[in-house]
Coordinates of C-alpha atoms in Angstrom, one line a residue:
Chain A
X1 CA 25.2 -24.9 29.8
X2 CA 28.5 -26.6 29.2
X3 CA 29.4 -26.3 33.5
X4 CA 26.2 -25.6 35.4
X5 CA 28.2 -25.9 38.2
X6 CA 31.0 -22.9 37.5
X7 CA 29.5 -20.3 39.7
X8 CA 27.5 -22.7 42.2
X9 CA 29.7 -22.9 45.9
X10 CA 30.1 -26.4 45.8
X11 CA 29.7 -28.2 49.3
X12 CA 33.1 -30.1 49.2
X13 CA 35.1 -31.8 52.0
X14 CA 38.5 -30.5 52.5
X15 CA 40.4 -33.2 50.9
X16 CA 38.1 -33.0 47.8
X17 CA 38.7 -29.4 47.9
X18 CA 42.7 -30.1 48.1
X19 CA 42.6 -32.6 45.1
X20 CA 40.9 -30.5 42.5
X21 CA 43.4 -29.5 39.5
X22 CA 43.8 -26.3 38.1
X23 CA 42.6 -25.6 34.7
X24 CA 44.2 -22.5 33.3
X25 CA 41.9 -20.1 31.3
X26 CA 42.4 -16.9 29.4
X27 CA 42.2 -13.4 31.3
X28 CA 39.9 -11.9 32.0
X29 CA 38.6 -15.3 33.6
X30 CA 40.0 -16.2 36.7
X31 CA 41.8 -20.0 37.0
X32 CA 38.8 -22.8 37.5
X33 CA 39.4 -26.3 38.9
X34 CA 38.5 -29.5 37.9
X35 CA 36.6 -32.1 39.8
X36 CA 36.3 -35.4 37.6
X37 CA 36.0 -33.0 34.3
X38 CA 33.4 -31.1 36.2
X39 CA 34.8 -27.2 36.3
X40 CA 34.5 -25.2 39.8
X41 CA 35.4 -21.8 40.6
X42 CA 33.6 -22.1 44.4
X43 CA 33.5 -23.7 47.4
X44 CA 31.8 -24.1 50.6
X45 CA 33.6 -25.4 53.5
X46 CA 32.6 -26.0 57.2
X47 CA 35.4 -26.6 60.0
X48 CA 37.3 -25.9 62.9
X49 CA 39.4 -22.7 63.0
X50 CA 42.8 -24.1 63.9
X51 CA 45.3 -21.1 62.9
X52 CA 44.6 -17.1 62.8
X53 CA 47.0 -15.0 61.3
X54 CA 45.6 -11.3 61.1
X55 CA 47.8 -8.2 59.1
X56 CA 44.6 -5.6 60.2
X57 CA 43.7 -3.7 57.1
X58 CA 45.8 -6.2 54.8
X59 CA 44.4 -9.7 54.8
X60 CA 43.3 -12.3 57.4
X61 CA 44.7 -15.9 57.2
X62 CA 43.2 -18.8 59.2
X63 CA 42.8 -22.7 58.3
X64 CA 40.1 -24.3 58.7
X65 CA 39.9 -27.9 59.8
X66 CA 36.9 -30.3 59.2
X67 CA 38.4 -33.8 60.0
X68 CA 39.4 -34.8 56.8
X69 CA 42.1 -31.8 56.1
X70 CA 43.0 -28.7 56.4
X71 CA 42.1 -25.7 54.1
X72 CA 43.8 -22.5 54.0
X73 CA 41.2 -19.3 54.1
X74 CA 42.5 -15.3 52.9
X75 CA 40.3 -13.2 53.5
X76 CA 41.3 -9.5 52.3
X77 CA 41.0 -6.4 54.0
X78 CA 42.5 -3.9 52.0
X79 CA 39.6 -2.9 50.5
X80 CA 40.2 0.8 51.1
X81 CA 43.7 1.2 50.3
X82 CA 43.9 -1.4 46.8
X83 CA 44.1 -0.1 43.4
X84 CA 41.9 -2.5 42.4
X85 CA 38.8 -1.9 44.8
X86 CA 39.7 2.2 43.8
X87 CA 38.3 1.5 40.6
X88 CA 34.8 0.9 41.9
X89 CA 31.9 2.7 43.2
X90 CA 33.6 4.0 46.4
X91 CA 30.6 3.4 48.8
X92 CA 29.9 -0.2 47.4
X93 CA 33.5 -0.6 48.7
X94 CA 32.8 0.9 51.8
X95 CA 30.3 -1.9 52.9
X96 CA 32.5 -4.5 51.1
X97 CA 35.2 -3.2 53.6
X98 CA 32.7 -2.9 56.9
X99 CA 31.5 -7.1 55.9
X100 CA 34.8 -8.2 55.9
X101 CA 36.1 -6.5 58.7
X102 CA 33.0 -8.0 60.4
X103 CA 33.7 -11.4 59.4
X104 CA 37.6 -10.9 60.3
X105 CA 36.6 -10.4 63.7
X106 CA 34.0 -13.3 64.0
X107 CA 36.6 -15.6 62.5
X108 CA 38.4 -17.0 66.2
X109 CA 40.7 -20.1 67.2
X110 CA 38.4 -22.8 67.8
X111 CA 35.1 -22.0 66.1
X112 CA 33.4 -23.4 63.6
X113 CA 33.2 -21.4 60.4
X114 CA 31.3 -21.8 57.5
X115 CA 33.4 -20.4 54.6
X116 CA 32.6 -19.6 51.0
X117 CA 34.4 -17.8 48.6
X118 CA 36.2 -18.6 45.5
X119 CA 38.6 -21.8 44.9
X120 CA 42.3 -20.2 44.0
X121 CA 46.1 -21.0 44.3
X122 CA 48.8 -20.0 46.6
X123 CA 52.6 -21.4 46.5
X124 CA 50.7 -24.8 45.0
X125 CA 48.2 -25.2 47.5
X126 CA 44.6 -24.7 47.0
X127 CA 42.8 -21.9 49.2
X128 CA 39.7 -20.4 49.8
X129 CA 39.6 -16.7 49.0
X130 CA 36.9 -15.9 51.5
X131 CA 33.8 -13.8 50.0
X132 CA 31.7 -14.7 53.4
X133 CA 32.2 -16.4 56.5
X134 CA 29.5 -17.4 59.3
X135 CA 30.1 -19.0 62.5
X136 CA 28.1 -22.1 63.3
X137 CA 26.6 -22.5 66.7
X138 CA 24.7 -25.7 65.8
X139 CA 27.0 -28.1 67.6
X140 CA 25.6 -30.7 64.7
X141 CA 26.7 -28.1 62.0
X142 CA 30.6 -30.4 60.9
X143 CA 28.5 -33.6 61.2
X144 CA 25.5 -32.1 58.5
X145 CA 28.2 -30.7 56.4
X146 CA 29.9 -33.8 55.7
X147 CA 26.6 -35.6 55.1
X148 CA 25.8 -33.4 52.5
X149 CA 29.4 -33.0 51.1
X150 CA 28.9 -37.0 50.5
X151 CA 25.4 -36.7 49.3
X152 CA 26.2 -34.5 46.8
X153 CA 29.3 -35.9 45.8
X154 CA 28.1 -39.2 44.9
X155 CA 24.6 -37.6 43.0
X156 CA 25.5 -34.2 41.5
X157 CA 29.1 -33.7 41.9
X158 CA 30.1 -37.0 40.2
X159 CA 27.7 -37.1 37.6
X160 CA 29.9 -35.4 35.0
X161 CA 27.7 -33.2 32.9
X162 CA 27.8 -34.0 28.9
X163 CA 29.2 -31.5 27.2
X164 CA 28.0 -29.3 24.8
Chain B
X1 CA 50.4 -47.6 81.2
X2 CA 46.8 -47.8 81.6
X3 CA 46.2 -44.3 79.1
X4 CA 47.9 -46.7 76.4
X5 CA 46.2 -49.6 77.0
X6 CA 42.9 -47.2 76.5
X7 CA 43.9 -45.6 73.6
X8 CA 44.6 -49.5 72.1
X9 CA 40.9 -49.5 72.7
X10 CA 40.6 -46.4 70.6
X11 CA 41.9 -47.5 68.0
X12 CA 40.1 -49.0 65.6
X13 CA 43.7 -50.5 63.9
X14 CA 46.9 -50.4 64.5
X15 CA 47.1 -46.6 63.0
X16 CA 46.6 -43.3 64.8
X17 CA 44.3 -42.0 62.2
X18 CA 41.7 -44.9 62.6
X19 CA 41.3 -43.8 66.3
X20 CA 37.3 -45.1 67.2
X21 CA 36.1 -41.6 68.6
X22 CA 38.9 -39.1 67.0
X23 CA 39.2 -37.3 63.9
X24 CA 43.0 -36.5 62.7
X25 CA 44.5 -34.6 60.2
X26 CA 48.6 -33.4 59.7
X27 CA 50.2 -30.8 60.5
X28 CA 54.1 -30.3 59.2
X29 CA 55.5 -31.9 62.2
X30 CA 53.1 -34.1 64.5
X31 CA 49.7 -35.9 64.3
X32 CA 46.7 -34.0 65.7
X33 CA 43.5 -35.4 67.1
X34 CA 40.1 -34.5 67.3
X35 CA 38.8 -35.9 70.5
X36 CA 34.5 -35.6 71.6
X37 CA 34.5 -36.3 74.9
X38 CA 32.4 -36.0 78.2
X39 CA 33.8 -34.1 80.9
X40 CA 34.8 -35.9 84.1
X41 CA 37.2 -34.2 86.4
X42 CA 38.6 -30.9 85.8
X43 CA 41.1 -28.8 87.6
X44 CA 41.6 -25.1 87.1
X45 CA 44.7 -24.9 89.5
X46 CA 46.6 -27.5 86.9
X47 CA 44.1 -27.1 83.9
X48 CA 44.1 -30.6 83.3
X49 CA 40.4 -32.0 82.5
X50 CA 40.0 -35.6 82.4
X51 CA 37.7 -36.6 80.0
X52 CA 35.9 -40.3 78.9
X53 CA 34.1 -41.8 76.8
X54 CA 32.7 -45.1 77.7
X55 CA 35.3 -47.1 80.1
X56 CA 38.0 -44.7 78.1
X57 CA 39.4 -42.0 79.8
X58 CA 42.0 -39.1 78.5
X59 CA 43.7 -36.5 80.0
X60 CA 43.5 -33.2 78.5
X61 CA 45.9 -30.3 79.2
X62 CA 44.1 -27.0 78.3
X63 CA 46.3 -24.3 79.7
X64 CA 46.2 -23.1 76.0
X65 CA 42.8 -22.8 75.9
X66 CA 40.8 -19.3 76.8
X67 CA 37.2 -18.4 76.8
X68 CA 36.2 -21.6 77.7
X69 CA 34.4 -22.9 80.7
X70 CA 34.5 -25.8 82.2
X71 CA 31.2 -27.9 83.4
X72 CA 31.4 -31.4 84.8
X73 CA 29.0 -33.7 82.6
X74 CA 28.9 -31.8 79.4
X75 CA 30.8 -32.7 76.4
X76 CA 33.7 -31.2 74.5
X77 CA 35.2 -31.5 71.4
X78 CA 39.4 -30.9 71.3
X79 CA 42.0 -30.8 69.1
X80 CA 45.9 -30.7 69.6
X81 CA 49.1 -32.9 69.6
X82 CA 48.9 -36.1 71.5
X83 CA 51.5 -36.8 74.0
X84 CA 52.9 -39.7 75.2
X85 CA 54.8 -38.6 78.8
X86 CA 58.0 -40.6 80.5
X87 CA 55.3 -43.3 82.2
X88 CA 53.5 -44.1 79.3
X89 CA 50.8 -41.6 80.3
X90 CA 48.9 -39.8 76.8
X91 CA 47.9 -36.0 77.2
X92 CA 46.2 -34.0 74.5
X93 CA 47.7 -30.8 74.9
X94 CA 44.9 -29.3 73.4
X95 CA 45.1 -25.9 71.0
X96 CA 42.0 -25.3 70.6
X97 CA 38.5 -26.6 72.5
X98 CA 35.0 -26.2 72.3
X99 CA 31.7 -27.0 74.5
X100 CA 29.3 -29.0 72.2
X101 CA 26.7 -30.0 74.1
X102 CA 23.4 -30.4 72.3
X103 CA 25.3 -32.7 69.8
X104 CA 24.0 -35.7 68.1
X105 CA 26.9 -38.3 69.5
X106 CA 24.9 -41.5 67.6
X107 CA 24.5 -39.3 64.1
X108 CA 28.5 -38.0 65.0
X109 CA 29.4 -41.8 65.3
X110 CA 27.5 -42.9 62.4
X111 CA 28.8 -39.9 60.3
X112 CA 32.6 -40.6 60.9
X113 CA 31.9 -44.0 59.7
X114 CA 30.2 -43.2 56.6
X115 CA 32.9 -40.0 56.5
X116 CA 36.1 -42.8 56.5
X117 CA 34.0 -45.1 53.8
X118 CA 33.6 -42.5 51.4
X119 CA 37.6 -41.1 52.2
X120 CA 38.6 -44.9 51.5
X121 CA 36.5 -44.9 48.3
X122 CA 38.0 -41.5 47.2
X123 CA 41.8 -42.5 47.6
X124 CA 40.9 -46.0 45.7
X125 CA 39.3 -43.5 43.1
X126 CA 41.2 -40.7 43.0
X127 CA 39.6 -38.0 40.8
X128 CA 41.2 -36.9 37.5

C-alpha cells in the first residue's frame, strides 16, 4: 500500500495538524495532506473548546485548543435539508442527523473534546470537518494525548513509508 | 508589584510563552494562558478566585465563567487574556475554566516539558 496511513485518524498535535500541506488530487477524491511525504486525509485531536459558534440545522463551529494551537472544528448539521445527503438512503441520514445533533450539543465552552473527522481547508487554514466528537472527563485525557501524539510522531508518523 | 515579581518566577525565560506552569497559544489580538492551579481563596460577591501554585499566587477573574463551582483546595485549569492592572497587579480574566481534580500534576509537569522539546525540535525541523 503506497499510504497505509490515508484513511487511519492520525493522533496529531495541533500545530502538526496546522503545518501539513495540501496535496491536490483528482475528483472524485477529496484534497489529502502531506506530513513529511506521508499522505493524510484524518485527524484526531484532543483540546479545550475555546470558541462556539452554532447556526442550528446549518453547521457548528468551535476551536479547539490543546496547548500547542488552535484548530478550527465544522461540524455540519444540515443533514436533512442538503442536496447532497438527499441523494442517500433517507433513514441512514436520519441517524447521521440525530449523531451530530448529539455531538453539537455535547460540544461546550470549556470542555475537552476529542475530535475526529477529516483534515480539509477553509480560507487557507486547515480544519477539522468533524465526523465524531466525545467529551473527555479524564482530567489526564490533554496530558495522554500529547504523549501519544509525540510517540507516534517520532515512530510511525515520521518513518516515511517507501513507496511503491 | 508582587503578582509580577511571581509571574518572573513563572517564567521559565524572559518570554510569555515559556511560562513554568502555563500553556499559551495566540489569538488575533492578545496572548492567552493556560494556567493549572490550586484553589485558595475565592469570592463569589467579586468572582475573583486566587489561586497558587507553590509560593506563586494569581488572581483569577471568572465573572465569565458559568457552570462552574467553586471548592477551596481543588485544582483548576484556566484560560484567558492576562492582565496587567494600573499597580502592576496580573489578573487572568479567564474565558473559560474547568475543575480537574484527579489530575496527574508530576506526569502534567513532565509532559509540558517533553511537549516544548519536541515543539522546539519541530520548528528546527520543519516538515516538508
Amino acid at each position: 500500500m503506497d499510504h497505509p496511513l490515508y484513511n487511519t485518524h492520525v493522533k496529531l498535535l495541533a500545530s502538526d495538524l496546522l503545518s501539513l500541506t495540501p496535496v491536490p488530487s483528482s475528483n472524485p477524491n477529496p484534497v489529502s495532506f502531506s506530513r513529511n511525504g506521508t499522505l493524510l486525509s484524518r485527524a484526531e485531536t484532543v483540546g479545550t473548546v475555546i470558541s462556539r459558534d452554532l447556526r442550528p440545522e446549518k453547521y457548528l463551529k468551535f476551536v479547539v485548543d490543546d496547548g500547542t494551537a488552535c484548530v478550527g472544528c465544522i461540524l455540519w448539521l444540515n443533514h436533512l435539508s442538503s442536496p447532497y445527503f438527499s441523494r442517500r438512503c433517507a433513514p441512514d441520514v436520519r441517524i447521521i442527523a440525530q449523531a451530530a445533533n448529539r455531538f453539537a450539543s455535547e460540544v461546550k465552552l470549556g470542555a475537552v473534546a476529542r475530535v475526529r473527522g477529516r483534515i480539509t481547508m477553509y480560507r487557507s487554514e486547515v480544519q477539522i470537518t468533524v465526523s465524531d466528537v466525545v467529551v473527555d472527563r479524564d482530567p489526564n485525557a490533554e496530558i495522554l494525548h500529547w504523549l501519544d501524539c509525540m510517540r507516534l510522531a517520532r515512530r510511525c508518523y515520521d518513518v516515511v513509508a517507501p513507496r511503491k | 508589584m508582587e503578582d509580577l515579581q511571581v509571574f518572573s518566577r513563572l517564567r521559565g525565560s524572559a518570554s510569555l510563552p515559556c511560562l513554568d506552569t502555563a500553556k499559551t497559544f495566540k489569538t488575533n489580538y492578545t496572548w492567552c494562558l493556560l494556567f493549572l492551579f490550586r484553589l485558595e481563596e475565592y469570592s463569589a460577591e467579586t468572582a475573583i478566585a486566587m489561586v497558587v501554585d507553590g509560593d506563586a499566587k494569581l488572581k483569577i477573574n471568572t465573572e465569565h465563567l458559568r457552570e462552574i463551582s467553586f471548592r477551596i483546595g481543588s485544582i483548576y485549569q484556566f484560560i484567558g487574556e492576562l492582565l496587567i492592572q494600573p499597580d502592576n497587579q496580573a489578573v487572568l480574566q479567564a474565558r473559560v475554566g474547568r475543575n480537574v481534580d484527579g489530575i496527574n500534576l508530576s506526569l502534567y509537569h513532565q509532559s509540558l516539558q517533553l511537549l516544548r522539546q519536541f515543539e522546539a525540535n519541530r520548528l528546527k525541523n520543519p516538515m516538508t
